[in-house]
Amino acid sequence: FFSAVFMERIMAYAATQSLVKQRERLLNKRLWLDNASRFIDLQMQLHEQVTYNEYGEIELESLNLTPGVRRQVGYKWLTTMSNESLVQTRFSRDLLDVSVEIVLEAKQILANLDIEPQDCMNLSQTLDRDQSGRIDIMELMSGLSRLRGPSRRSDIIAVDLAVQSLQTRMDEIWLHLMQEQLQAEPSLPSMPAMTEQMPSTQVRASWRSNLGPRI
């Protein structure tokens, strides 16, 4: 009986310490930025060297990386790109999924970020919040940051990201319509004042009024 109680306490202590260390990693901005940058750089290299067979399938041999070269290259692809080019970069969903499945460095980076293996299954589907078939830098960074930490259903996170994308599109349409109205009717309130009426702003205000002081 006493040995069972002792083991239970040891396991509880170990679990607590594991959560404490994980929290420290999640709060470590340097760890996040370093590994996220490595992941983006790795994807850029893979997209540059990947080849496809006659059926349009990825040739897995083309994804082989030389560890020594990778260490020497560093952030070669990131450091040679302008901010404009980086923002316009798009990643293939198929290649991203294959890379996190077979490329050891990609697996290690995701492990460093405390992203659970089960959340890496169909990773591109989770990250592609607008379901365009390609993943841009902002989608990649936002999705990876939300997947970090204790295991969560990746499909729930995918829905959350999709809702954000929809809100962004609604706001863009609304701002375009308001700009046209401002040009036609200069007497309308200024744009900064009118942004309080944006769809996403109104949704958040409704949530606050319904949920009270919890928000």
XYZ file of N, CA, C and O in Angstrom:
860
model
N 0.834 -1.217 0.000
C 0.000 0.000 0.000
C 0.864 1.261 0.000
O 0.662 2.170 -0.776
N 1.848 1.286 0.906
C 2.697 2.476 1.004
C 3.533 2.679 -0.252
O 3.764 3.811 -0.676
N 3.985 1.598 -0.847
C 4.774 1.713 -2.075
C 3.924 2.264 -3.216
O 4.404 3.049 -4.055
N 2.637 1.868 -3.246
C 1.743 2.383 -4.285
C 1.515 3.879 -4.109
O 1.510 4.643 -5.084
N 1.329 4.315 -2.864
C 1.147 5.742 -2.580
C 2.396 6.522 -2.946
O 2.330 7.614 -3.534
N 3.555 5.952 -2.619
C 4.828 6.599 -2.940
C 4.988 6.777 -4.443
O 5.367 7.853 -4.927
N 4.695 5.717 -5.207
C 4.818 5.784 -6.663
C 3.844 6.785 -7.252
O 4.165 7.504 -8.201
N 2.641 6.856 -6.665
C 1.647 7.806 -7.154
C 2.128 9.239 -6.949
O 1.965 10.092 -7.824
N 2.746 9.493 -5.800
C 3.265 10.834 -5.530
C 4.418 11.172 -6.463
O 4.528 12.302 -6.943
N 5.272 10.193 -6.719
C 6.402 10.409 -7.625
C 5.896 10.748 -9.030
O 6.389 11.676 -9.685
N 4.890 10.007 -9.489
C 4.351 10.249 -10.821
C 3.664 11.600 -10.906
O 3.786 12.316 -11.904
N 2.952 11.982 -9.844
C 2.284 13.280 -9.820
C 3.311 14.406 -9.838
O 3.139 15.418 -10.533
N 4.395 14.236 -9.085
C 5.459 15.243 -9.047
C 6.121 15.370 -10.420
O 6.380 16.480 -10.904
N 6.385 14.220 -11.046
C 7.013 14.237 -12.370
C 6.120 14.923 -13.395
O 6.597 15.694 -14.246
N 4.802 14.664 -13.313
C 3.864 15.294 -14.246
C 3.838 16.803 -14.034
O 3.804 17.583 -14.997
N 3.868 17.222 -12.770
C 3.859 18.656 -12.465
C 5.110 19.329 -12.995
O 5.044 20.412 -13.598
N 6.272 18.708 -12.775
C 7.523 19.267 -13.255
C 7.550 19.339 -14.777
O 8.080 20.293 -15.361
N 6.955 18.338 -15.432
C 6.904 18.338 -16.892
C 6.086 19.517 -17.404
O 6.475 20.182 -18.382
N 4.965 19.797 -16.745
C 4.129 20.927 -17.140
C 4.831 22.254 -16.892
O 4.707 23.189 -17.687
N 5.585 22.334 -15.786
C 6.327 23.562 -15.474
C 7.375 23.836 -16.545
O 7.509 24.965 -17.036
N 8.110 22.786 -16.928
C 9.137 22.953 -17.958
C 8.516 23.294 -19.313
O 9.070 24.096 -20.069
N 7.372 22.680 -19.597
C 6.698 22.989 -20.860
C 6.257 24.444 -20.888
O 6.395 25.125 -21.911
N 5.726 24.925 -19.781
C 5.295 26.316 -19.708
C 6.480 27.262 -19.921
O 6.358 28.280 -20.600
N 7.627 26.900 -19.365
C 8.824 27.729 -19.560
C 9.191 27.786 -21.041
O 9.581 28.837 -21.556
N 9.092 26.647 -21.708
C 9.400 26.619 -23.147
C 8.394 27.448 -23.943
O 8.761 28.161 -24.885
N 7.122 27.355 -23.570
C 6.089 28.098 -24.293
C 6.246 29.604 -24.120
O 5.845 30.382 -24.994
N 6.821 30.025 -23.002
C 7.021 31.455 -22.743
C 8.356 31.968 -23.275
O 8.615 33.172 -23.231
N 9.180 31.062 -23.793
C 10.499 31.419 -24.297
C 10.379 31.931 -25.736
O 10.264 31.152 -26.680
N 10.387 33.244 -25.900
C 10.215 33.845 -27.224
C 11.363 33.491 -28.159
O 11.160 33.321 -29.367
N 12.568 33.419 -27.612
C 13.729 33.080 -28.448
C 13.572 31.679 -29.033
O 13.858 31.452 -30.216
N 13.109 30.735 -28.217
C 12.891 29.368 -28.696
C 11.855 29.358 -29.809
O 12.031 28.679 -30.830
N 10.766 30.099 -29.637
C 9.708 30.160 -30.650
C 10.225 30.757 -31.954
O 10.048 30.187 -33.025
N 10.876 31.904 -31.865
C 11.321 32.590 -33.080
C 12.397 31.789 -33.805
O 12.393 31.710 -35.037
N 13.309 31.183 -33.049
C 14.390 30.414 -33.660
C 13.848 29.204 -34.412
O 14.201 28.953 -35.569
N 12.966 28.446 -33.773
C 12.443 27.237 -34.397
C 11.456 27.542 -35.516
O 11.430 26.843 -36.536
N 10.636 28.589 -35.343
C 9.716 28.976 -36.421
C 10.500 29.421 -37.653
O 10.151 29.088 -38.781
N 11.588 30.168 -37.429
C 12.434 30.615 -38.545
C 13.094 29.422 -39.230
O 13.171 29.365 -40.462
N 13.552 28.475 -38.440
C 14.159 27.263 -39.011
C 13.146 26.490 -39.841
O 13.482 25.973 -40.918
N 11.927 26.413 -39.356
C 10.900 25.658 -40.084
C 10.581 26.325 -41.417
O 10.455 25.650 -42.447
N 10.454 27.647 -41.409
C 10.184 28.374 -42.654
C 11.345 28.205 -43.623
O 11.157 27.943 -44.817
N 12.564 28.356 -43.113
C 13.751 28.209 -43.952
C 13.832 26.810 -44.547
O 14.154 26.630 -45.731
N 13.504 25.817 -43.735
C 13.524 24.432 -44.208
C 12.499 24.219 -45.308
O 12.789 23.582 -46.334
N 11.303 24.746 -45.116
C 10.263 24.599 -46.140
C 10.680 25.267 -47.450
O 10.418 24.751 -48.533
N 11.354 26.396 -47.356
C 11.812 27.087 -48.567
C 12.838 26.247 -49.305
O 12.820 26.150 -50.538
N 13.741 25.624 -48.560
C 14.738 24.775 -49.205
C 14.084 23.570 -49.871
O 14.409 23.214 -51.006
N 13.138 22.948 -49.164
C 12.460 21.782 -49.723
C 11.669 22.156 -50.972
O 11.644 21.396 -51.955
N 11.022 23.317 -50.957
C 10.242 23.740 -52.124
C 11.145 24.040 -53.310
O 10.723 23.927 -54.465
N 12.386 24.427 -53.029
C 13.308 24.724 -54.120
C 13.866 23.452 -54.748
O 14.087 23.399 -55.961
N 14.080 22.405 -53.946
C 14.742 21.216 -54.478
C 13.791 20.067 -54.806
O 14.209 19.076 -55.407
N 12.504 20.176 -54.438
C 11.577 19.076 -54.672
C 11.384 18.829 -56.168
O 11.399 19.755 -56.973
N 11.230 17.559 -56.523
C 10.912 17.190 -57.901
C 9.685 16.271 -57.879
O 9.372 15.647 -56.855
N 9.013 16.198 -59.006
C 7.789 15.397 -59.118
C 7.933 14.388 -60.254
O 8.633 14.656 -61.245
N 7.258 13.258 -60.115
C 7.305 12.268 -61.182
C 6.254 12.595 -62.242
O 5.569 13.619 -62.153
N 6.139 11.737 -63.226
C 5.232 12.014 -64.344
C 3.769 12.056 -63.940
O 2.918 12.563 -64.671
N 3.456 11.519 -62.754
C 2.069 11.524 -62.282
C 1.785 12.704 -61.339
O 0.715 12.798 -60.756
N 2.779 13.577 -61.191
C 2.603 14.738 -60.327
C 2.811 14.440 -58.857
O 2.467 15.253 -58.000
N 3.391 13.269 -58.553
C 3.643 12.888 -57.171
C 5.047 13.313 -56.754
O 5.974 13.331 -57.564
N 5.190 13.650 -55.479
C 6.488 14.079 -54.965
C 7.468 12.912 -54.969
O 7.146 11.810 -54.503
N 8.658 13.135 -55.506
C 9.713 12.128 -55.452
C 10.430 12.286 -54.116
O 11.134 13.273 -53.886
N 10.236 11.323 -53.233
C 10.725 11.447 -51.869
C 12.244 11.602 -51.799
O 12.766 12.255 -50.886
N 12.953 11.022 -52.764
C 14.413 11.135 -52.764
C 14.863 12.585 -52.892
O 15.938 12.957 -52.420
N 14.044 13.409 -53.520
C 14.419 14.803 -53.728
C 14.364 15.617 -52.440
O 14.837 16.754 -52.397
N 13.792 15.028 -51.384
C 13.680 15.746 -50.117
C 14.819 15.408 -49.158
O 14.833 15.897 -48.024
N 15.767 14.592 -49.615
C 16.902 14.254 -48.762
C 17.753 15.485 -48.498
O 18.077 16.254 -49.412
N 18.114 15.677 -47.227
C 18.919 16.826 -46.833
C 20.230 16.348 -46.230
O 20.283 15.323 -45.561
N 21.278 17.114 -46.477
C 22.569 16.815 -45.868
C 22.686 17.638 -44.590
O 22.751 18.870 -44.653
N 22.683 16.994 -43.422
C 22.707 17.737 -42.151
C 23.814 18.772 -42.070
O 23.610 19.887 -41.610
N 25.017 18.412 -42.517
C 26.125 19.360 -42.458
C 25.855 20.605 -43.268
O 26.158 21.724 -42.848
N 25.266 20.423 -44.452
C 24.938 21.571 -45.303
C 23.889 22.449 -44.640
O 23.966 23.666 -44.649
N 22.892 21.805 -44.031
C 21.843 22.570 -43.366
C 22.416 23.441 -42.256
O 22.061 24.586 -42.095
N 23.355 22.904 -41.468
C 23.925 23.676 -40.372
C 24.736 24.850 -40.903
O 24.747 25.933 -40.326
N 25.429 24.634 -42.007
C 26.247 25.704 -42.570
C 25.395 26.766 -43.246
O 25.701 27.948 -43.201
N 24.295 26.331 -43.844
C 23.435 27.276 -44.557
C 22.770 28.242 -43.601
O 22.657 29.430 -43.850
N 22.331 27.730 -42.439
C 21.611 28.595 -41.506
C 20.314 29.068 -42.115
O 19.598 28.302 -42.750
N 20.017 30.347 -41.949
C 18.773 30.908 -42.475
C 19.022 31.527 -43.851
O 18.680 32.666 -44.104
N 19.599 30.733 -44.735
C 19.973 31.240 -46.060
C 18.781 31.805 -46.805
O 18.828 32.904 -47.347
N 17.666 31.055 -46.835
C 16.523 31.475 -47.639
C 15.843 32.696 -47.024
O 15.370 33.564 -47.724
N 15.809 32.762 -45.706
C 15.167 33.904 -45.055
C 16.007 35.174 -45.206
O 15.471 36.251 -45.461
N 17.298 35.052 -45.013
C 18.161 36.237 -45.010
C 18.365 36.826 -46.397
O 18.809 37.977 -46.515
N 18.067 36.076 -47.436
C 18.264 36.595 -48.792
C 16.967 37.120 -49.409
O 16.967 37.550 -50.555
N 15.878 37.111 -48.639
C 14.585 37.548 -49.170
C 14.182 38.882 -48.567
O 14.450 39.161 -47.393
N 13.519 39.707 -49.377
C 12.961 40.958 -48.861
C 11.687 40.646 -48.099
O 11.099 39.565 -48.242
N 11.254 41.599 -47.274
C 10.017 41.395 -46.518
C 8.827 41.194 -47.449
O 7.933 40.390 -47.173
N 8.826 41.923 -48.575
C 7.726 41.804 -49.524
C 7.672 40.403 -50.128
O 6.601 39.797 -50.250
N 8.836 39.879 -50.505
C 8.881 38.531 -51.087
C 8.483 37.482 -50.060
O 7.802 36.500 -50.386
N 8.900 37.698 -48.822
C 8.573 36.740 -47.766
C 7.072 36.674 -47.532
O 6.496 35.579 -47.402
N 6.428 37.835 -47.494
C 4.988 37.877 -47.264
C 4.228 37.198 -48.394
O 3.174 36.591 -48.179
N 4.771 37.280 -49.607
C 4.096 36.704 -50.762
C 4.397 35.209 -50.949
O 3.813 34.565 -51.813
N 5.260 34.658 -50.114
C 5.630 33.243 -50.230
C 4.451 32.341 -49.898
O 3.710 32.588 -48.947
N 4.259 31.315 -50.695
C 3.202 30.333 -50.468
C 3.819 28.937 -50.459
O 4.709 28.644 -51.245
N 3.320 28.075 -49.563
C 3.840 26.720 -49.453
C 2.803 25.706 -49.919
O 1.604 25.863 -49.655
N 3.282 24.657 -50.550
C 2.412 23.577 -51.009
C 1.931 22.757 -49.817
O 2.724 22.349 -48.967
N 0.625 22.491 -49.762
C 0.086 21.684 -48.673
C 0.639 20.266 -48.720
O 1.006 19.696 -47.685
N 0.700 19.682 -49.903
C 1.181 18.308 -50.035
C 2.630 18.183 -49.562
O 2.979 17.255 -48.822
N 3.467 19.130 -49.991
C 4.877 19.055 -49.633
C 5.066 19.276 -48.135
O 5.899 18.623 -47.499
N 4.294 20.174 -47.545
C 4.416 20.414 -46.113
C 4.063 19.163 -45.317
O 4.760 18.779 -44.370
N 2.979 18.484 -45.716
C 2.575 17.266 -45.007
C 3.617 16.158 -45.150
O 3.915 15.439 -44.187
N 4.174 16.021 -46.352
C 5.195 14.996 -46.562
C 6.447 15.316 -45.744
O 7.057 14.430 -45.136
N 6.799 16.585 -45.677
C 8.026 16.966 -44.972
C 7.938 16.673 -43.479
O 8.906 16.211 -42.877
N 6.779 16.937 -42.863
C 6.668 16.678 -41.417
C 6.528 15.192 -41.122
O 6.619 14.778 -39.968
N 6.345 14.411 -42.173
C 6.226 12.964 -41.994
C 7.556 12.252 -42.156
O 7.840 11.284 -41.428
N 8.401 12.737 -43.078
C 9.620 11.987 -43.378
C 10.919 12.760 -43.120
O 11.987 12.137 -43.040
N 10.865 14.078 -43.003
C 12.092 14.863 -42.800
C 12.343 15.011 -41.301
O 11.558 15.630 -40.588
N 13.442 14.447 -40.829
C 13.727 14.414 -39.398
C 13.847 15.815 -38.802
O 13.415 16.061 -37.669
N 14.444 16.732 -39.539
C 14.612 18.090 -39.004
C 13.265 18.753 -38.784
O 13.055 19.450 -37.788
N 12.320 18.550 -39.700
C 10.983 19.124 -39.541
C 10.305 18.544 -38.301
O 9.680 19.263 -37.518
N 10.439 17.233 -38.100
C 9.858 16.591 -36.919
C 10.464 17.160 -35.637
O 9.756 17.424 -34.658
N 11.784 17.352 -35.651
C 12.463 17.841 -34.452
C 12.045 19.267 -34.125
O 11.847 19.626 -32.959
N 11.886 20.095 -35.142
C 11.477 21.483 -34.923
C 10.095 21.534 -34.276
O 9.855 22.279 -33.319
N 9.168 20.740 -34.797
C 7.816 20.716 -34.244
C 7.826 20.181 -32.813
O 7.062 20.648 -31.960
N 8.705 19.214 -32.541
C 8.837 18.705 -31.173
C 9.406 19.782 -30.255
O 8.963 19.939 -29.106
N 10.371 20.550 -30.760
C 10.940 21.652 -29.973
C 9.882 22.684 -29.605
O 9.956 23.331 -28.558
N 8.885 22.821 -30.483
C 7.813 23.797 -30.262
C 6.668 23.208 -29.432
O 5.645 23.876 -29.254
N 6.845 21.992 -28.934
C 5.811 21.328 -28.129
C 4.504 21.158 -28.899
O 3.418 21.362 -28.359
N 4.629 20.805 -30.172
C 3.456 20.472 -30.979
C 3.349 18.946 -31.023
O 4.267 18.271 -31.480
N 2.251 18.425 -30.520
C 2.086 16.986 -30.375
C 2.033 16.292 -31.746
O 1.515 16.853 -32.714
N 2.588 15.063 -31.833
C 2.591 14.322 -33.103
C 1.204 14.173 -33.720
O 1.045 14.274 -34.944
N 0.180 13.942 -32.881
C -1.171 13.772 -33.434
C -1.705 15.059 -34.045
O -2.563 15.025 -34.930
N -1.186 16.207 -33.595
C -1.607 17.475 -34.179
C -0.878 17.766 -35.492
O -1.210 18.725 -36.189
N 0.161 16.957 -35.781
C 0.908 17.132 -37.033
C 0.288 16.345 -38.181
O 0.685 16.515 -39.336
N -0.666 15.471 -37.865
C -1.343 14.731 -38.918
C -2.254 15.686 -39.688
O -3.028 16.430 -39.086
N -2.096 15.708 -41.011
C -2.846 16.652 -41.857
C -2.608 18.090 -41.393
O -3.534 18.896 -41.307
N -1.344 18.390 -41.079
C -0.991 19.713 -40.564
C -1.402 20.827 -41.518
O -1.899 21.873 -41.097
N -1.224 20.593 -42.806
C -1.527 21.644 -43.779
C -3.007 22.008 -43.781
O -3.376 23.156 -44.008
N -3.865 21.036 -43.525
C -5.300 21.311 -43.482
C -5.636 22.250 -42.326
O -6.506 23.111 -42.441
N -4.931 22.077 -41.211
C -5.129 22.961 -40.064
C -4.612 24.365 -40.355
O -5.262 25.358 -40.033
N -3.444 24.458 -40.994
C -2.809 25.760 -41.222
C -3.490 26.557 -42.325
O -3.502 27.791 -42.277
N -4.024 25.884 -43.328
C -4.626 26.574 -44.479
C -6.009 27.101 -44.097
O -7.036 26.551 -44.472
N -6.033 28.209 -43.373
C -7.290 28.681 -42.786
C -8.292 29.174 -43.819
O -9.494 29.149 -43.577
N -7.824 29.672 -44.970
C -8.766 30.110 -45.996
C -9.034 29.024 -47.034
O -9.757 29.249 -48.002
N -8.424 27.834 -46.818
C -8.627 26.684 -47.713
C -8.357 27.021 -49.175
O -9.073 26.598 -50.074
N -7.284 27.767 -49.393
C -6.913 28.158 -50.748
C -6.065 27.104 -51.443
O -5.840 27.171 -52.650
N -5.587 26.136 -50.672
C -4.714 25.119 -51.242
C -3.250 25.428 -51.077
O -2.393 24.573 -51.325
N -2.934 26.652 -50.659
C -1.559 27.063 -50.397
C -1.516 27.726 -49.021
O -2.527 28.240 -48.534
N -0.351 27.716 -48.392
C -0.201 28.262 -47.043
C 0.786 29.417 -47.082
O 1.941 29.245 -47.497
N 0.346 30.593 -46.648
C 1.258 31.732 -46.636
C 1.961 31.820 -45.284
O 1.677 31.072 -44.348
N 2.891 32.759 -45.176
C 3.715 32.880 -43.974
C 2.861 33.175 -42.739
O 3.072 32.592 -41.664
N 1.890 34.071 -42.865
C 1.070 34.436 -41.714
C 0.223 33.261 -41.240
O 0.049 33.041 -40.038
N -0.309 32.479 -42.183
C -1.076 31.289 -41.821
C -0.182 30.280 -41.101
O -0.595 29.664 -40.105
N 1.031 30.126 -41.597
C 1.959 29.173 -41.010
C 2.315 29.570 -39.584
O 2.234 28.751 -38.655
N 2.680 30.834 -39.372
C 3.085 31.301 -38.052
C 1.916 31.257 -37.069
O 2.055 30.796 -35.932
N 0.763 31.729 -37.510
C -0.404 31.754 -36.629
C -0.826 30.347 -36.238
O -1.115 30.067 -35.059
N -0.842 29.436 -37.199
C -1.268 28.069 -36.924
C -0.312 27.331 -36.008
O -0.735 26.669 -35.052
N 0.989 27.455 -36.262
C 1.966 26.781 -35.417
C 1.910 27.284 -33.980
O 2.012 26.504 -33.027
N 1.739 28.599 -33.812
C 1.691 29.158 -32.457
C 0.491 28.641 -31.681
O 0.563 28.410 -30.467
N -0.630 28.423 -32.362
C -1.837 27.932 -31.691
C -1.773 26.436 -31.389
O -2.472 25.962 -30.490
N -0.963 25.710 -32.133
C -0.857 24.271 -31.909
C 0.100 23.919 -30.775
O 0.158 22.761 -30.347
N 0.844 24.889 -30.286
C 1.823 24.606 -29.239
C 1.141 24.299 -27.906
O 0.064 24.782 -27.624
N 1.809 23.473 -27.103
C 1.307 23.197 -25.768
C 0.586 21.871 -25.662
O 0.727 20.991 -26.523
N -0.206 21.698 -24.588
C -0.937 20.440 -24.380
C -1.758 20.073 -25.600
O -2.284 20.946 -26.306
N -1.873 18.781 -25.851
C -2.564 18.293 -27.037
C -3.999 18.791 -27.103
O -4.735 18.746 -26.127
N -4.380 19.309 -28.268
C -5.737 19.752 -28.516
C -6.187 19.215 -29.863
O -5.381 18.841 -30.689
N -7.499 19.196 -30.070
C -8.006 18.746 -31.357
C -7.615 19.742 -32.429
O -8.005 20.913 -32.403
N -6.809 19.298 -33.392
C -6.348 20.201 -34.448
C -7.502 20.702 -35.304
O -7.420 21.786 -35.894
N -8.614 19.917 -35.397
C -9.734 20.378 -36.203
C -10.429 21.564 -35.551
O -10.966 22.441 -36.238
N -10.403 21.636 -34.204
C -10.985 22.793 -33.508
C -10.168 24.038 -33.812
O -10.706 25.122 -34.070
N -8.840 23.886 -33.797
C -7.969 25.010 -34.121
C -8.165 25.427 -35.572
O -8.160 26.617 -35.898
N -8.357 24.450 -36.463
C -8.584 24.761 -37.881
C -9.850 25.596 -38.049
O -9.884 26.541 -38.845
N -10.915 25.253 -37.311
C -12.160 26.025 -37.377
C -11.930 27.439 -36.865
O -12.404 28.421 -37.448
N -11.173 27.555 -35.767
C -10.870 28.868 -35.203
C -10.137 29.740 -36.215
O -10.454 30.914 -36.410
N -9.135 29.160 -36.894
C -8.373 29.901 -37.898
C -9.247 30.262 -39.094
O -9.119 31.354 -39.672
N -10.149 29.356 -39.472
C -11.047 29.633 -40.599
C -11.986 30.781 -40.271
O -12.282 31.628 -41.126
N -12.483 30.827 -39.034
C -13.361 31.921 -38.612
C -12.606 33.248 -38.662
O -13.148 34.267 -39.105
N -11.348 33.238 -38.210
C -10.538 34.457 -38.280
C -10.384 34.927 -39.722
O -10.471 36.124 -40.012
N -10.131 33.974 -40.622
C -9.981 34.323 -42.031
C -11.269 34.917 -42.586
O -11.252 35.903 -43.332
N -12.408 34.333 -42.201
C -13.696 34.838 -42.660
C -13.945 36.245 -42.128
O -14.428 37.119 -42.864
N -13.607 36.491 -40.863
C -13.775 37.823 -40.293
C -12.908 38.842 -41.022
O -13.342 39.970 -41.274
N -11.688 38.432 -41.356
C -10.793 39.336 -42.076
C -11.382 39.710 -43.434
O -11.356 40.877 -43.848
N -11.928 38.728 -44.142
C -12.537 39.001 -45.452
C -13.758 39.913 -45.312
O -13.960 40.827 -46.117
N -14.568 39.670 -44.277
C -15.736 40.519 -44.029
C -15.305 41.959 -43.787
O -15.911 42.907 -44.307
N -14.248 42.127 -42.992
C -13.749 43.475 -42.703
C -13.222 44.150 -43.966
O -13.428 45.355 -44.178
N -12.525 43.386 -44.804
C -11.991 43.961 -46.037
C -13.119 44.433 -46.951
O -13.046 45.520 -47.543
N -14.165 43.615 -47.076
C -15.314 44.000 -47.900
C -15.994 45.229 -47.312
O -16.358 46.169 -48.024
N -16.166 45.222 -45.990
C -16.834 46.343 -45.323
C -16.049 47.637 -45.508
O -16.624 48.685 -45.813
N -14.714 47.577 -45.335
C -13.883 48.768 -45.498
C -13.939 49.290 -46.930
O -13.970 50.507 -47.157
N -13.965 48.380 -47.895
C -14.055 48.799 -49.294
C -15.359 49.543 -49.553
O -15.372 50.603 -50.202
N -16.456 49.017 -49.024
C -17.758 49.672 -49.199
C -17.787 51.027 -48.499
O -18.332 52.004 -49.033
N -17.203 51.104 -47.301
C -17.189 52.368 -46.565
C -16.336 53.417 -47.275
O -16.673 54.606 -47.280
N -15.236 52.999 -47.874
C -14.393 53.942 -48.605
C -15.139 54.527 -49.794
O -15.026 55.717 -50.096
N -15.923 53.675 -50.460
C -16.722 54.172 -51.572
C -17.777 55.164 -51.090
O -18.035 56.182 -51.740
N -18.388 54.886 -49.931
C -19.384 55.799 -49.381
C -18.750 57.125 -48.967
O -19.341 58.191 -49.143
N -17.544 57.062 -48.390
C -16.855 58.289 -47.978
C -16.552 59.187 -49.177
O -16.628 60.412 -49.096
N -16.193 58.554 -50.281
C -15.909 59.335 -51.491
C -17.175 59.985 -52.035
O -17.153 61.111 -52.525
N -18.295 59.254 -51.902
C -19.563 59.789 -52.404
C -20.199 60.773 -51.436
O -20.885 61.707 -51.853
N -19.972 60.566 -50.116
C -20.569 61.433 -49.098
C -19.493 61.862 -48.109
O -19.300 61.236 -47.065
N -18.773 62.949 -48.374
C -17.690 63.421 -47.501
C -18.159 63.773 -46.092
O -17.339 63.860 -45.172
N -19.451 63.972 -45.885
C -19.958 64.370 -44.570
C -19.990 63.211 -43.574
O -20.232 63.413 -42.375
N -19.779 61.999 -44.033
C -19.786 60.841 -43.145
C -18.620 60.912 -42.155
O -17.626 61.591 -42.397
N -18.708 60.206 -41.001
C -17.610 60.195 -40.025
C -16.316 59.700 -40.663
O -16.321 59.004 -41.679
N -15.182 60.048 -40.045
C -13.890 59.634 -40.569
C -13.741 58.121 -40.486
O -14.415 57.460 -39.705
N -12.798 57.590 -41.267
C -12.599 56.149 -41.296
C -12.212 55.570 -39.935
O -12.734 54.527 -39.537
N -11.280 56.208 -39.151
C -10.966 55.638 -37.839
C -12.194 55.471 -36.954
O -12.330 54.486 -36.233
N -13.105 56.452 -36.985
C -14.315 56.364 -36.166
C -15.241 55.265 -36.684
O -15.901 54.565 -35.908
N -15.269 55.081 -37.984
C -16.174 54.096 -38.571
C -15.683 52.677 -38.380
O -16.449 51.718 -38.469
N -14.375 52.488 -38.108
C -13.862 51.133 -37.931
C -14.448 50.470 -36.693
O -14.398 49.239 -36.571
N -15.013 51.268 -35.775
C -15.676 50.683 -34.615
C -16.923 49.909 -35.023
O -17.462 49.126 -34.250
N -17.398 50.150 -36.256
C -18.589 49.465 -36.738
C -18.240 48.266 -37.631
O -19.114 47.645 -38.218
N -16.946 47.944 -37.720
C -16.538 46.811 -38.543
C -17.203 45.537 -38.038
O -17.449 45.389 -36.837
N -17.513 44.581 -38.922
C -18.196 43.354 -38.515
C -17.521 42.632 -37.363
O -18.170 42.248 -36.395
N -16.192 42.418 -37.443
C -15.510 41.679 -36.381
C -15.542 42.441 -35.072
O -15.637 41.857 -33.996
N -15.475 43.789 -35.138
C -15.551 44.604 -33.925
C -16.914 44.467 -33.279
O -17.040 44.366 -32.054
N -17.955 44.468 -34.090
C -19.309 44.323 -33.569
C -19.520 42.940 -32.953
O -20.180 42.791 -31.931
N -18.934 41.900 -33.570
C -19.055 40.553 -33.023
C -18.391 40.476 -31.654
O -18.952 39.937 -30.702
N -17.170 41.042 -31.541
C -16.481 41.011 -30.258
C -17.240 41.786 -29.199
O -17.323 41.382 -28.038
N -17.843 42.927 -29.585
C -18.620 43.728 -28.641
C -19.838 42.947 -28.159
O -20.211 43.003 -26.982
N -20.451 42.183 -29.077
C -21.607 41.381 -28.696
C -21.210 40.298 -27.703
O -21.902 40.035 -26.718
N -20.047 39.670 -27.962
C -19.567 38.644 -27.027
C -19.325 39.243 -25.647
O -19.667 38.660 -24.634
N -18.710 40.432 -25.600
C -18.427 41.046 -24.305
C -19.705 41.353 -23.532
O -19.779 41.147 -22.336
N -20.728 41.864 -24.242
C -21.984 42.212 -23.569
C -22.706 40.971 -23.064
O -23.367 41.007 -22.038
N -22.566 39.857 -23.800
C -23.244 38.621 -23.396
C -22.503 37.896 -22.283
O -23.130 37.285 -21.408
N -21.163 37.983 -22.308
C -20.381 37.238 -21.336
C -20.041 38.047 -20.092
O -19.580 37.506 -19.097
N -20.254 39.368 -20.152
C -20.021 40.191 -18.979
C -18.556 40.319 -18.647
O -17.696 40.362 -19.514
N -18.221 40.339 -17.349
C -16.847 40.625 -16.922
C -15.850 39.516 -17.192
O -14.674 39.685 -16.953
N -16.288 38.367 -17.744
C -15.344 37.288 -18.004
C -14.419 37.596 -19.163
O -13.402 36.975 -19.349
N -14.791 38.548 -19.998
C -13.945 38.907 -21.153
C -13.039 40.056 -20.768
O -13.507 41.026 -20.207
